[in-house]
Coordinates of C-alpha atoms in Angstrom, one line a residue:
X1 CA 116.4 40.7 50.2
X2 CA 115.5 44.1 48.7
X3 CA 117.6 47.1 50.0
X4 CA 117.4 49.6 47.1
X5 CA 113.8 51.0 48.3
X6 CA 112.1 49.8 45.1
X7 CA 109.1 47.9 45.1
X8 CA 108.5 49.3 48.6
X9 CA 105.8 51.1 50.1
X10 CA 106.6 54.7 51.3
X11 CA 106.0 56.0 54.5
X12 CA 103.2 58.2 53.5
X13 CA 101.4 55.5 51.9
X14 CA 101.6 53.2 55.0
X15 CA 99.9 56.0 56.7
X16 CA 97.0 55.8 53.8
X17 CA 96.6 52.1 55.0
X18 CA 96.5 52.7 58.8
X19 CA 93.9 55.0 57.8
X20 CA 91.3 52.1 56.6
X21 CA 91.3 50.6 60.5
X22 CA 88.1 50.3 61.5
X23 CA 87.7 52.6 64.8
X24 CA 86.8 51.0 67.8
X25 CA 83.1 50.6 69.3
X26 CA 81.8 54.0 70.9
X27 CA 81.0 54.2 74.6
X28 CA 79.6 56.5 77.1
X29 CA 82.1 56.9 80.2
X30 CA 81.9 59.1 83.4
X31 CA 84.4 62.1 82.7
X32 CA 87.4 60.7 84.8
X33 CA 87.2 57.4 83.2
X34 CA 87.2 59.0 79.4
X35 CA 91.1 60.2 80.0
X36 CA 93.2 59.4 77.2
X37 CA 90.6 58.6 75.2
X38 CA 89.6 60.0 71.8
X39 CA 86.1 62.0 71.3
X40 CA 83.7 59.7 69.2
X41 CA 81.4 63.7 68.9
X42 CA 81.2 67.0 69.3
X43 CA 80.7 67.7 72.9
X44 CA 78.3 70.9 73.5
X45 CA 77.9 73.1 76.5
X46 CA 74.4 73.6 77.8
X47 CA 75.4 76.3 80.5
X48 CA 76.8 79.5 80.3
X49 CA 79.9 80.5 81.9
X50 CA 80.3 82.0 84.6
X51 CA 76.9 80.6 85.6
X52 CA 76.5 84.0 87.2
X53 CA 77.8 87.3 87.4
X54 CA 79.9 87.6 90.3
X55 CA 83.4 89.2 92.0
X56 CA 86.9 88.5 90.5
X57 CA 88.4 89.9 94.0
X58 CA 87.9 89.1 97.7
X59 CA 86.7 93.2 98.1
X60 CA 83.3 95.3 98.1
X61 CA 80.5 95.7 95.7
X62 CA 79.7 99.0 95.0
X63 CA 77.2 101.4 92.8
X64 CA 79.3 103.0 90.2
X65 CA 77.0 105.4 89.5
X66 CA 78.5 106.6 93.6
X67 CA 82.0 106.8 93.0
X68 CA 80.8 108.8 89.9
X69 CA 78.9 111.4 92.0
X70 CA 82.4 111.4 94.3
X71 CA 81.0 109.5 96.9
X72 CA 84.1 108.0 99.4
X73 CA 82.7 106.3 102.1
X74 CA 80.2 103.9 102.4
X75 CA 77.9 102.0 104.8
X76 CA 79.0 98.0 104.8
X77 CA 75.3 96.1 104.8
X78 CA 76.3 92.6 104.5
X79 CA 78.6 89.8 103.5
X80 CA 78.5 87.6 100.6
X81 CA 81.3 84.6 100.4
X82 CA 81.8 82.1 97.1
X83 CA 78.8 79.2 96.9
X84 CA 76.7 81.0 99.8
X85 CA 73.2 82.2 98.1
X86 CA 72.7 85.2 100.0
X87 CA 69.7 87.9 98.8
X88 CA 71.3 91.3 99.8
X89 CA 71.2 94.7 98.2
X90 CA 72.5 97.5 98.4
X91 CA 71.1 101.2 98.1
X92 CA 73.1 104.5 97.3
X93 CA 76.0 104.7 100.4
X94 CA 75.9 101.6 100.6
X95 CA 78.4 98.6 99.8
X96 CA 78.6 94.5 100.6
X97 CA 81.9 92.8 101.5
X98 CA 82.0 89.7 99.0
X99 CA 84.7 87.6 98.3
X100 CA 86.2 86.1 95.3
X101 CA 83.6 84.1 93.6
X102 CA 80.7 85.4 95.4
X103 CA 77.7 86.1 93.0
X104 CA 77.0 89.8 92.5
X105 CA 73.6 91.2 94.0
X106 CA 72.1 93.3 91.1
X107 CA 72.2 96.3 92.4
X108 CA 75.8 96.8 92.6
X109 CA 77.7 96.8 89.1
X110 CA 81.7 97.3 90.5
X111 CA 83.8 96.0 92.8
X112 CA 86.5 97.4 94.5
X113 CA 89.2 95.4 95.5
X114 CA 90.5 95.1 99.3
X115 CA 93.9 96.7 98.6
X116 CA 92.2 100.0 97.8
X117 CA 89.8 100.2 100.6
X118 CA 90.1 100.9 104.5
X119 CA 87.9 99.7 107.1
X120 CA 86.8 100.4 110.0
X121 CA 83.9 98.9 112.0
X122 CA 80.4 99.0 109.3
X123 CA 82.4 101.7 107.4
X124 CA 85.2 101.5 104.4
X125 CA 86.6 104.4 103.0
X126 CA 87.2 104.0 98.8
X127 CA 90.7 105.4 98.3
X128 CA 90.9 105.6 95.1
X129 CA 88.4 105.9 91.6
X130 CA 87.5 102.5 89.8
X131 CA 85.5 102.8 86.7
X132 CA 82.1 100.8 86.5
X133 CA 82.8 97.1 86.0
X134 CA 85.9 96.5 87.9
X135 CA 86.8 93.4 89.1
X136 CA 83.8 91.7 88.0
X137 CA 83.2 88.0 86.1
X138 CA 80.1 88.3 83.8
X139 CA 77.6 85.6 83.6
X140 CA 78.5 83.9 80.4
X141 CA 81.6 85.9 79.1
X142 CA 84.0 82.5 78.7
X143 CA 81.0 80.8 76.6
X144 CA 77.4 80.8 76.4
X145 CA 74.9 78.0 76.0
X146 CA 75.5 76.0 72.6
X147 CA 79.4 76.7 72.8
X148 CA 81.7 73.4 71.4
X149 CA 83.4 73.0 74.3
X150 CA 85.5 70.2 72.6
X151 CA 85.5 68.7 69.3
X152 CA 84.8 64.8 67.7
X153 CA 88.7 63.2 67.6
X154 CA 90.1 65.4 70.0
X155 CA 92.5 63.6 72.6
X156 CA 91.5 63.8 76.6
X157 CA 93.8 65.3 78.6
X158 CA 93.9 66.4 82.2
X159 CA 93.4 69.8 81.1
X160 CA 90.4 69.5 78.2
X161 CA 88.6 67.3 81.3
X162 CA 88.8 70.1 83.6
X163 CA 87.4 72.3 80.9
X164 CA 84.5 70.0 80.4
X165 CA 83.8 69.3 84.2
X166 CA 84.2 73.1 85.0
X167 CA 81.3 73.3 82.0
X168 CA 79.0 71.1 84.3
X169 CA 79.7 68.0 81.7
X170 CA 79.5 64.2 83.1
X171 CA 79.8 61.8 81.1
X172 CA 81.3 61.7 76.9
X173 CA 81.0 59.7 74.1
X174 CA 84.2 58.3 73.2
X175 CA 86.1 55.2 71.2
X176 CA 86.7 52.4 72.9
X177 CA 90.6 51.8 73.5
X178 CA 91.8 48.3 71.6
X179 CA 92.8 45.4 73.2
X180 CA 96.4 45.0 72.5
X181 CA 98.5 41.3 72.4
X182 CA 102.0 41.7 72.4
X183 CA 104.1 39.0 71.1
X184 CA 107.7 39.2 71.4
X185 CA 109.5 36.4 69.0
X186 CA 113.0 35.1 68.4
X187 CA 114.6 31.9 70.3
X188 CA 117.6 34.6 71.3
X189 CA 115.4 36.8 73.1
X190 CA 115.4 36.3 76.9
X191 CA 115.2 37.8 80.1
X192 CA 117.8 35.8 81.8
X193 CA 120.4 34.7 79.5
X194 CA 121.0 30.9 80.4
X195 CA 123.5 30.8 77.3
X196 CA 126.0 32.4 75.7
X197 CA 123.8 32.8 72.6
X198 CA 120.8 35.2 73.6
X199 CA 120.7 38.8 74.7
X200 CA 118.4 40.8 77.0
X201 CA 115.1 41.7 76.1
X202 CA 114.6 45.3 75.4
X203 CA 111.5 44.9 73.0
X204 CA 109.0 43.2 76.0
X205 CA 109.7 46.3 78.5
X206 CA 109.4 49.1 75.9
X207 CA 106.3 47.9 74.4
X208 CA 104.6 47.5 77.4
X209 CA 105.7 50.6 79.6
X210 CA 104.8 53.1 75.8
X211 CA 101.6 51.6 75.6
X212 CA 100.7 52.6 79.3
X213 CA 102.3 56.2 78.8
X214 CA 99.3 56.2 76.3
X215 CA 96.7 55.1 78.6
X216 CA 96.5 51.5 77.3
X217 CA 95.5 49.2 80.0
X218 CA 94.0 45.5 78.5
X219 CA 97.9 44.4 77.1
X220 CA 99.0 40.7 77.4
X221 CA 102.8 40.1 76.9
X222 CA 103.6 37.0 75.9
X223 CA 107.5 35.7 74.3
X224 CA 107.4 32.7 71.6
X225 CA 109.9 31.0 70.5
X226 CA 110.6 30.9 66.4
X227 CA 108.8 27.0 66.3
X228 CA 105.7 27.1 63.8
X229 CA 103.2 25.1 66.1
X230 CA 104.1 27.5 68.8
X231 CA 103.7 30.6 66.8
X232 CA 100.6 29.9 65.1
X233 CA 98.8 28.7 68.9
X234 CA 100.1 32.3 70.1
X235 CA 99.0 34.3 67.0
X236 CA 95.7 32.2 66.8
X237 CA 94.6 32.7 70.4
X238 CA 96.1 36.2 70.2
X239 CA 93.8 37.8 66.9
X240 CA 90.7 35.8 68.3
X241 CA 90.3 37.6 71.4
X242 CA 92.4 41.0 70.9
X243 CA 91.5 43.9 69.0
X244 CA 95.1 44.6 67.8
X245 CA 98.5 42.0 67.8
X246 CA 101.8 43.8 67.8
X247 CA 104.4 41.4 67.0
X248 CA 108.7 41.8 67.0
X249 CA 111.1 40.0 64.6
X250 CA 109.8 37.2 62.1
X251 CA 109.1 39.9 59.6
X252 CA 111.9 39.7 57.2
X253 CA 112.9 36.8 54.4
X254 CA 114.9 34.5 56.8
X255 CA 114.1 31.0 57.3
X256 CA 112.9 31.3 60.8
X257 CA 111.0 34.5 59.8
X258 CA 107.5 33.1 60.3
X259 CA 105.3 35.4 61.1
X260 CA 103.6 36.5 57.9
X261 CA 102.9 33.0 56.4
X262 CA 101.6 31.8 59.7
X263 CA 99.4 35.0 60.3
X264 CA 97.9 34.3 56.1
X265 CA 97.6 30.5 56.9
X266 CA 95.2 31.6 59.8
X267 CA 93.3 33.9 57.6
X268 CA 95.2 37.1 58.0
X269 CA 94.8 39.5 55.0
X270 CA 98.3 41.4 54.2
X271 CA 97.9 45.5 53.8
X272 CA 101.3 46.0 53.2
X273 CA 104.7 45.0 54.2
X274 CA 108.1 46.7 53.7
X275 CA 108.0 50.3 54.1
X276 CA 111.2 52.5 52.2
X277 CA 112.2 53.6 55.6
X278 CA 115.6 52.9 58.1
X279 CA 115.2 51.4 60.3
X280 CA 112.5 49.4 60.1
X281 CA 112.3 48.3 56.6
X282 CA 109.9 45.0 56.9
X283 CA 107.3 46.3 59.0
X284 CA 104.4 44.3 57.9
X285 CA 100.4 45.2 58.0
X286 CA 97.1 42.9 58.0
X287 CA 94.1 42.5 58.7
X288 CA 91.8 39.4 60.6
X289 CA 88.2 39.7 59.9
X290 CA 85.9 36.6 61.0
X291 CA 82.1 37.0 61.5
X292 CA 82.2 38.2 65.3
X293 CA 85.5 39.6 65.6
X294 CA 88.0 41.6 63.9
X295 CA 91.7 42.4 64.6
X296 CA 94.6 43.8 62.8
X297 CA 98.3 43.0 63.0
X298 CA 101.4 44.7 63.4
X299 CA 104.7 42.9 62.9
X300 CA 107.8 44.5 63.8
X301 CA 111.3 44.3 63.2
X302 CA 113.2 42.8 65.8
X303 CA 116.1 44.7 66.6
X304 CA 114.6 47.5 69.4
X305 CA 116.1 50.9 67.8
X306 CA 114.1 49.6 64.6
X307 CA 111.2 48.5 67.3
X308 CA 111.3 52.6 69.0
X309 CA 110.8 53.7 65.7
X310 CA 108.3 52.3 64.6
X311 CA 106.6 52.4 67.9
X312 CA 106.8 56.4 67.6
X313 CA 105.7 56.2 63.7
X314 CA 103.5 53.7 62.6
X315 CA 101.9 51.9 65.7
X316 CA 100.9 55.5 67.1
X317 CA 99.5 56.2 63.9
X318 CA 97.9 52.8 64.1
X319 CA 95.6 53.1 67.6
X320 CA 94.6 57.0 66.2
X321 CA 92.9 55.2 63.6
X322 CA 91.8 52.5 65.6
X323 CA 90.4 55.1 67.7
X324 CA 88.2 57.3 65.3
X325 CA 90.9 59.8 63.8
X326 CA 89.9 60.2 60.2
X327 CA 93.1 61.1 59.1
X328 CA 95.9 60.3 61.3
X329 CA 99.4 60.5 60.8
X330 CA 102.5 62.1 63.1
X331 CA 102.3 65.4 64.1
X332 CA 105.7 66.1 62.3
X333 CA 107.3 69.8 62.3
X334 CA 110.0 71.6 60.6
X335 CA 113.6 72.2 61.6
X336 CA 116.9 73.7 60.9
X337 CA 119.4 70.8 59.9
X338 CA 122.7 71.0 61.3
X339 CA 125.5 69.1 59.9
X340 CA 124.3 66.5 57.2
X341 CA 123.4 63.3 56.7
X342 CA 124.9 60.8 54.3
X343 CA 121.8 59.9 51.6
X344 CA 119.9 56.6 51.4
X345 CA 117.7 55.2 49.3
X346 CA 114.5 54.8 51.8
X347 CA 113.5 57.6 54.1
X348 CA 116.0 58.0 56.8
X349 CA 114.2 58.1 60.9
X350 CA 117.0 58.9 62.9
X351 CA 117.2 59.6 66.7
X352 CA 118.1 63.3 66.8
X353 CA 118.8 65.7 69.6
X354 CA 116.4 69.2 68.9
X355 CA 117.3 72.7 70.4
X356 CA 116.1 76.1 70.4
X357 CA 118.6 79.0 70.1
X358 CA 117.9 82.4 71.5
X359 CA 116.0 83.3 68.4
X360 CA 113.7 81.2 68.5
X361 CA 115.0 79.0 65.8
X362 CA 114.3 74.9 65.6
X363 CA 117.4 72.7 64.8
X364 CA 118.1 69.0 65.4
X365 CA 121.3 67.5 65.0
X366 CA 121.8 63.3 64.5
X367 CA 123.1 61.4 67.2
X368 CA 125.6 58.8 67.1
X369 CA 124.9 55.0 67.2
X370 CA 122.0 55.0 65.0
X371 CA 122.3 51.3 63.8
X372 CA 119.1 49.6 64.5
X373 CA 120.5 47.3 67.6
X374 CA 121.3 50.2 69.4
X375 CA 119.6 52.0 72.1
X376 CA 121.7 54.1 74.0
X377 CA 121.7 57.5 72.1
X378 CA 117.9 57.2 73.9
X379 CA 119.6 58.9 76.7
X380 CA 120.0 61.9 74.7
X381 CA 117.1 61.8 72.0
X382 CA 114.3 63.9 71.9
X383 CA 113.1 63.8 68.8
X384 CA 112.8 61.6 65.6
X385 CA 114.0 63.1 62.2
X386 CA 112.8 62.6 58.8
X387 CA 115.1 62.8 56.2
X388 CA 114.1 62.4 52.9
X389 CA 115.3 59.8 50.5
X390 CA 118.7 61.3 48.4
X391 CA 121.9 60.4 47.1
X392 CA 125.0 62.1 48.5
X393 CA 125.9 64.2 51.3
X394 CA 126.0 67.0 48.9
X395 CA 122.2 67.0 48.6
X396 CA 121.6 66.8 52.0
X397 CA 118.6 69.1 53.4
X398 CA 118.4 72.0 54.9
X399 CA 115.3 71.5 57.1
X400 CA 113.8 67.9 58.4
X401 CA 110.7 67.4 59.6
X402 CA 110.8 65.6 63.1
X403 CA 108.0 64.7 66.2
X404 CA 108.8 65.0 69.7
X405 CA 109.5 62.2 71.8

């Protein structure tokens, strides 16, 4: 088995070949229904907004052109509350009580809010001088007609869909969200141990419960054991009628590691496999075309640390692809290093803790327990480092890129 990093793909080029998935059918959906999914175009706005001129304040709508000539007191005429249509002016004297929202009649240009103003009966007296325009939303100063509200690739979020529903929009074009089969492998693996020889499953219920914090809905778990007829009934059934197969353990050189020369016996076409990271050095990458359906594959390490990571790194950079992103790769930033790290020859992606000091400064420091069976430093993580490949601790960085967790 290789160790020494040559030979091996690097991290950025594995993000090259994500690249090459083929996005996901488009699809119109009603705006509730398009959260977390990605843009598949531009969306416009064909309103202005506000749609109207109209109060910022629950207070009086006033001639400044008045309180310019000194005027304090003023007649009240009317009432005009928020989604009411009402079709009241005022002349010189005069005032309406409106309310926050309320659309402005156009004969008043300023609004004084209630704080300033006393009333009493169908008179208020102004107690104190506002200049013309006060307190008042114009029609179209957020964005006018033509305006991108939201561009092709971006992500929906709770927020962006409020922005798009307060802009009158109903429905988006967006990429459809791939089917996902997950199948966990390894004759150890189990969920009750009924020997002394397995261990718990950790890979089946972090899969599953990361693709839903993503929005992924159409997932079938399924656990196969390392036998060749089983594995290739699983796989087969599993790229026929599944946009994407994420598979853990059977990636490596053993003699039980089946998962690559089952996958290219059933037509799979390899991408890559071994990337010059650690953990998860024989992460392995094809692609299943047949004339009505195509799929890709994702096989995993087994061990879960190994699993996380490449969860965080290469299957989210995966599914942006899959879903339209041109370009996609982890969002990674910069940060202080403290401490160092002991050099490797493959890219280091170590569970980190990050923190901010009073300046303002980014640092992230490496937890213990890094091997790649381990999970526990989870607790404390919140962030992934990337440390590039060196030799000794004496070379050790300075700065690290990470992502958040």
């Amino acid at each position: 088995m290789n160790c020494s990093g040559e030979g091996l793909i690097s991290l950025d080029e594995a993000f090259v070949a994500y690249a090459t998935a083929e996005p996901r059918k488009i699809q119109i959906l009603p705006l509730i229904q398009a959260h977390q999914h990605y843009l598949a175009q531009d969306v416009v706005s064909d309103i202005a907004l506000p749609l109207f001129t109209q109060s910022a304040v629950d207070g009086y709508a006033l001639k400044s052109e008045d309180i310019n000539a000194g005027i304090t007191e003023f007649e009240l005429v009317g009432e005009i509350r928020a989604g009411i249509e009402e079709n009241i002016q005022i002349e010189s004297g005069q005032c309406v009580r409106i309310f926050t929202g309320g659309r402005l009649p156009d004969s008043s240009d300023t609004v004084a809010r209630q704080e300033i103003v006393s009333a009493l009966g169908r008179q208020i007296t102004l107690n104190q001088v506002i200049k013309k325009g006060t307190d008042i939303r114009y029609q179209g100063e957020e964005l006018s007609v033509g305006t991108v509200l939201a561009h092709k690739g971006q992500y929906l979020k709770s927020g962006l869909l409020a922005a798009l529903g307060m802009a009158g929009v109903k429905a988006v074009k967006v990429f459809n969200r791939p089917s996902i089969a997950v199948l966990i492998t390894g004759d150890e693996v189990s969920e009750n141990l009924d020997n002394d020889a397995k261990v718990f499953d950790a890979n089946s219920p972090m899969i599953l419960s990361w693709l839903h914090e993503k929005g992924f809905k159409n997932i079938h778990v399924e656990h196969v054991i390392d036998e060749e007829t089983v594995l290739k009934k699983a796989l087969v059934n599993a790229l026929d009628h599944y946009d994407l197969v994420v598979t853990t353990g059977g990636v490596s050189v053993g003699d039980y590691d089946l998962i690559r020369p089952v996958s290219q016996g059933l037509g799979a076409k390899e991408v890559f496999w071994q990337v010059a990271q650690k953990p998860g050095k024989p992460i392995y990458f094809a692609e299943y075309k047949q004339q009505n359906h195509s799929s890709y594959l994702l096989g995993l390490p087994g061990n879960p640390a190994a699993v996380f990571v490449c969860l965080e790194i290469h299957l989210s950079t995966l599914l942006k692809a899959m879903q339209g992103l041109n370009e996609p790769k982890p969002e990674w930033q910069m940060a202080l290093l403290n401490g160092s790290v002991k050099g490797d020859s493959r890219e280091q992606l170590l569970r980190m803790k990050l923190d901010i000091d009073d300046k303002g400064q980014l640092s992230v420091s490496k937890l213990q327990k890094q091997q790649s069976h381990m999970l526990s430093n989870l607790n404390d993580a919140n962030v992934i480092g990337r440390i590039p490949i060196f030799k000794n601790s004496e070379n050790s960085p300075e700065f690290v890129e990470f992502i958040c967790l």
